[in-house]
Backbone as JSON, one array per atom type, in Angstrom:
{
  "sequence": "QVQLVESGGGLVQAGGSLRLSCAASGRTFSSYAMGWFRQAPGKEREFVAAISWSGDSTYYANSVKGRFTISRDNAKNTVYLQMNSLKPEDTAVYYCAASPGGVRTYDFWGQGTQVTVSS",
  "N": [[12.51, 29.25, -48.48], [14.03, 27.26, -46.04], [14.84, 24.17, -44.71], [16.18, 22.67, -41.86], [18.15, 20.1, -40.47], [19.62, 18.78, -37.73], [22.27, 16.59, -36.63], [24.29, 14.11, -34.94], [24.79, 14.64, -32.29], [25.31, 13.66, -28.8], [26.49, 11.67, -26.02], [29.52, 12.31, -24.43], [32.79, 11.93, -23.02], [34.62, 14.31, -21.03], [37.13, 16.07, -22.77], [36.87, 14.64, -25.05], [35.63, 14.24, -28.48], [33.23, 15.39, -30.87], [31.33, 15.44, -33.9], [29.09, 17.54, -35.3], [26.42, 17.63, -37.63], [24.55, 19.42, -40.06], [21.98, 19.2, -42.1], [20.61, 20.66, -44.95], [17.65, 21.57, -46.69], [16.6, 22.5, -50.02], [17.54, 24.43, -52.88], [19.05, 26.65, -52.65], [21.0, 26.66, -50.76], [23.73, 27.21, -50.86], [23.82, 29.94, -50.95], [23.39, 30.91, -48.47], [24.52, 32.2, -45.37], [25.69, 30.36, -42.56], [25.08, 29.27, -39.23], [26.02, 28.12, -35.94], [24.46, 27.59, -32.86], [23.94, 27.42, -29.3], [22.14, 26.18, -26.44], [22.1, 25.97, -23.07], [20.7, 24.31, -20.18], [18.52, 26.44, -18.43], [19.76, 28.68, -19.35], [20.29, 31.4, -21.71], [20.06, 31.17, -25.29], [23.09, 30.98, -27.1], [25.57, 32.28, -29.3], [27.75, 30.22, -31.23], [29.37, 29.53, -33.54], [30.0, 30.66, -36.92], [29.69, 30.71, -40.5], [30.51, 32.01, -43.66], [28.66, 32.27, -46.81], [30.29, 31.31, -48.81], [32.19, 29.95, -47.47], [34.59, 31.1, -46.97], [34.95, 32.79, -44.85], [35.01, 32.57, -41.34], [33.68, 32.51, -38.01], [33.92, 32.66, -34.47], [32.77, 32.04, -31.15], [34.44, 33.22, -28.23], [34.67, 31.33, -26.27], [34.86, 28.88, -27.52], [36.81, 29.03, -29.38], [39.59, 27.76, -31.11], [39.05, 25.2, -30.32], [36.7, 24.3, -31.54], [35.56, 23.78, -34.91], [34.04, 25.15, -37.69], [32.58, 24.21, -40.76], [31.66, 23.79, -44.22], [29.9, 22.04, -46.81], [28.92, 22.72, -49.78], [28.06, 21.26, -51.93], [26.86, 19.13, -50.78], [24.91, 20.27, -49.32], [25.32, 20.77, -46.58], [26.36, 21.67, -43.32], [28.97, 21.65, -40.91], [30.04, 21.04, -37.55], [32.88, 20.62, -35.97], [33.88, 19.44, -32.92], [36.25, 19.56, -30.54], [38.27, 18.61, -27.69], [36.31, 18.68, -25.65], [34.35, 20.14, -23.03], [32.67, 19.94, -19.83], [31.08, 22.23, -19.61], [30.32, 22.68, -22.19], [28.05, 21.33, -22.59], [24.84, 21.23, -23.92], [21.91, 22.02, -25.91], [22.38, 21.97, -29.29], [21.99, 24.1, -32.06], [21.52, 24.57, -35.53], [21.5, 27.24, -37.91], [20.23, 29.31, -40.55], [21.03, 32.02, -42.68], [19.92, 34.37, -44.99], [21.25, 36.66, -45.44], [23.89, 38.28, -43.96], [26.07, 37.14, -41.3], [24.88, 37.82, -38.96], [22.09, 37.84, -38.37], [19.49, 35.42, -38.31], [17.22, 33.5, -40.16], [16.12, 30.96, -40.35], [15.81, 27.94, -38.54], [17.04, 24.91, -37.06], [15.86, 21.93, -35.29], [17.48, 21.16, -33.25], [20.14, 19.39, -31.52], [21.18, 17.27, -28.92], [23.98, 17.7, -26.9], [26.02, 16.22, -24.58], [28.43, 16.48, -22.16], [30.37, 14.63, -20.09], [31.99, 14.75, -16.9]],
  "CA": [[12.34, 28.44, -47.3], [15.1, 26.29, -45.81], [14.62, 23.27, -43.59], [17.48, 22.27, -41.31], [18.08, 18.93, -39.58], [20.91, 18.52, -37.08], [22.57, 15.23, -36.17], [25.64, 13.93, -34.44], [24.92, 14.87, -30.86], [25.41, 12.47, -27.98], [27.18, 11.75, -24.74], [30.96, 12.12, -24.58], [33.55, 12.33, -21.84], [35.44, 15.52, -21.16], [38.33, 15.85, -23.58], [36.52, 13.92, -26.26], [35.24, 14.97, -29.68], [32.01, 15.07, -31.61], [31.09, 16.25, -35.08], [27.7, 17.78, -35.61], [26.07, 17.91, -39.01], [23.27, 20.08, -40.28], [21.58, 19.01, -43.49], [19.65, 21.66, -45.37], [16.9, 21.34, -47.91], [16.53, 23.68, -50.85], [18.61, 24.58, -53.86], [19.77, 27.91, -52.45], [21.82, 26.52, -49.55], [25.04, 27.83, -51.05], [23.73, 31.39, -50.84], [23.1, 31.25, -47.08], [25.46, 32.07, -44.27], [25.2, 29.37, -41.63], [25.6, 29.43, -37.89], [25.69, 27.18, -34.87], [24.15, 28.2, -31.56], [23.65, 26.41, -28.27], [21.39, 26.61, -25.28], [22.22, 25.1, -21.91], [19.54, 24.42, -19.29], [18.44, 27.63, -17.61], [20.52, 29.78, -19.93], [19.85, 31.88, -23.0], [20.78, 30.65, -26.44], [24.27, 31.77, -27.4], [26.29, 32.04, -30.55], [28.92, 29.36, -31.15], [30.22, 29.71, -34.71], [29.3, 31.0, -38.15], [30.48, 30.59, -41.71], [29.91, 32.72, -44.78], [28.08, 31.4, -47.83], [31.36, 30.71, -49.61], [33.1, 29.23, -46.6], [35.88, 31.81, -46.84], [35.04, 33.49, -43.56], [34.46, 31.87, -40.19], [33.61, 33.31, -36.79], [33.76, 31.8, -33.31], [32.72, 32.59, -29.79], [35.71, 33.08, -27.55], [34.65, 30.14, -25.44], [35.11, 27.67, -28.32], [37.88, 29.28, -30.33], [40.71, 26.84, -30.94], [38.56, 23.84, -30.03], [35.63, 23.99, -32.49], [35.77, 24.22, -36.29], [32.85, 25.11, -38.55], [32.89, 24.05, -42.18], [30.46, 23.5, -45.02], [30.04, 21.38, -48.11], [27.76, 23.21, -50.51], [27.59, 20.21, -52.84], [26.04, 18.22, -49.97], [23.96, 21.07, -48.53], [25.57, 20.41, -45.19], [27.34, 22.42, -42.54], [29.49, 20.81, -39.86], [30.73, 21.64, -36.4], [33.79, 19.68, -35.32], [34.09, 19.88, -31.54], [37.34, 18.83, -29.9], [38.6, 19.0, -26.3], [35.03, 19.09, -25.08], [34.29, 20.4, -21.6], [31.3, 19.82, -19.32], [30.33, 23.47, -19.87], [29.83, 22.66, -23.57], [26.77, 20.61, -22.59], [23.76, 22.1, -24.38], [21.29, 21.67, -27.18], [23.04, 22.73, -30.36], [21.11, 24.41, -33.16], [22.09, 25.27, -36.67], [20.62, 28.3, -38.41], [20.57, 29.8, -41.89], [20.77, 33.43, -42.91], [20.04, 34.78, -46.39], [22.09, 37.84, -45.5], [25.19, 38.08, -43.34], [26.14, 36.15, -40.22], [24.39, 38.41, -37.71], [20.7, 37.49, -38.09], [19.17, 34.13, -38.92], [15.79, 33.36, -40.42], [15.68, 29.55, -40.31], [16.44, 27.2, -37.44], [16.76, 23.48, -36.91], [15.22, 21.52, -34.05], [18.5, 21.01, -32.23], [20.66, 18.09, -31.14], [21.7, 17.35, -27.56], [25.37, 17.33, -26.63], [26.26, 16.11, -23.14], [29.83, 16.18, -21.86], [30.5, 14.22, -18.69], [33.3, 15.05, -16.31]],
  "C": [[13.45, 27.4, -47.21], [14.72, 25.46, -44.6], [15.95, 22.69, -43.16], [17.29, 21.11, -40.35], [19.48, 18.67, -39.04], [21.03, 17.05, -36.69], [23.97, 15.21, -35.62], [25.84, 14.2, -32.96], [25.02, 13.55, -30.09], [26.11, 12.75, -26.68], [28.66, 11.43, -24.96], [31.65, 12.55, -23.29], [34.33, 13.6, -22.1], [36.75, 15.19, -21.87], [38.07, 15.15, -24.89], [36.07, 14.84, -27.39], [33.9, 14.5, -30.21], [32.0, 15.93, -32.87], [29.6, 16.34, -35.33], [27.53, 18.06, -37.09], [24.72, 18.59, -39.06], [22.98, 19.99, -41.76], [20.47, 19.97, -43.84], [18.93, 21.24, -46.63], [16.95, 22.61, -48.75], [17.76, 23.85, -51.72], [19.46, 25.81, -53.62], [20.68, 27.86, -51.24], [23.12, 27.29, -49.69], [25.01, 29.35, -50.95], [23.51, 31.86, -49.4], [24.36, 31.21, -46.22], [24.84, 31.12, -43.25], [25.84, 29.59, -40.26], [25.23, 28.27, -37.0], [25.48, 27.97, -33.58], [23.94, 27.09, -30.55], [22.89, 27.03, -27.11], [21.5, 25.57, -24.19], [21.01, 25.29, -21.02], [19.61, 25.68, -18.42], [19.2, 28.82, -18.14], [19.93, 30.2, -21.27], [20.66, 31.21, -24.11], [21.94, 31.56, -26.78], [24.92, 31.34, -28.71], [27.51, 31.16, -30.3], [29.88, 29.63, -32.31], [29.36, 30.05, -35.91], [30.26, 30.89, -39.32], [29.77, 31.29, -42.85], [29.43, 31.75, -45.85], [29.16, 30.66, -48.63], [32.25, 29.81, -48.78], [34.41, 29.95, -46.35], [36.05, 32.47, -45.49], [34.36, 32.68, -42.47], [34.58, 32.74, -38.95], [33.33, 32.36, -35.62], [33.55, 32.61, -32.04], [34.05, 32.34, -29.12], [35.8, 31.78, -26.77], [34.98, 28.86, -26.21], [36.28, 27.83, -29.29], [39.08, 28.39, -30.05], [40.3, 25.42, -30.67], [37.51, 23.38, -31.05], [36.0, 24.5, -33.88], [34.46, 24.07, -37.07], [33.31, 24.99, -39.99], [31.59, 23.74, -42.92], [30.84, 22.81, -46.31], [28.79, 21.75, -48.91], [27.22, 22.17, -51.49], [26.67, 19.24, -52.11], [24.99, 18.96, -49.16], [24.1, 20.82, -47.04], [26.61, 21.34, -44.57], [27.72, 21.55, -41.33], [30.03, 21.66, -38.71], [31.57, 20.54, -35.75], [34.14, 20.23, -33.95], [35.13, 19.0, -30.9], [37.55, 19.37, -28.48], [37.34, 19.47, -25.56], [35.11, 19.19, -23.55], [32.86, 20.24, -21.11], [30.47, 21.07, -19.58], [29.89, 23.61, -21.32], [28.49, 21.93, -23.68], [25.62, 21.57, -22.91], [23.03, 21.42, -25.53], [21.9, 22.58, -28.23], [22.08, 22.86, -31.55], [21.91, 24.96, -34.33], [21.04, 26.24, -37.21], [21.15, 28.8, -39.73], [20.18, 31.25, -42.03], [20.93, 33.75, -44.39], [20.92, 36.01, -46.57], [23.46, 37.52, -44.93], [25.08, 37.08, -42.19], [25.56, 36.67, -38.92], [22.96, 38.0, -37.36], [20.33, 36.26, -38.91], [17.65, 33.96, -39.01], [15.27, 31.95, -40.23], [16.5, 28.79, -39.28], [16.09, 25.73, -37.48], [16.14, 23.2, -35.54], [16.22, 21.29, -32.92], [18.92, 19.57, -32.01], [21.38, 18.25, -29.8], [23.16, 16.9, -27.53], [25.56, 17.34, -25.11], [27.7, 15.68, -22.92], [29.96, 15.85, -20.37], [31.9, 14.47, -18.18], [33.96, 13.81, -15.77]]
}
């Protein structure tokens, strides 16, 4: 069992930056692939970024590639999402998720943190 708590959301102007953090409980964090997803009002939840358990492999949605960076610190049981050049269309609730397998399916989810980008 893994419990995930996101933080770092807020209100930012277009072109600004935010860094989201996701703190995980449990001693097996380093064995989990981690992902970030987001859900905008009236839309389905969508994939944003993922990182392998070792941190050697990262994956991004086309819409955020070049602007967002996912990273992890296994010593701190934390995964990060650095978001730069934010756009109003990035406005959503952002969720982190943990997968005991690969980066395709996730078993554990956080409660989410709101990111609002004003134009």
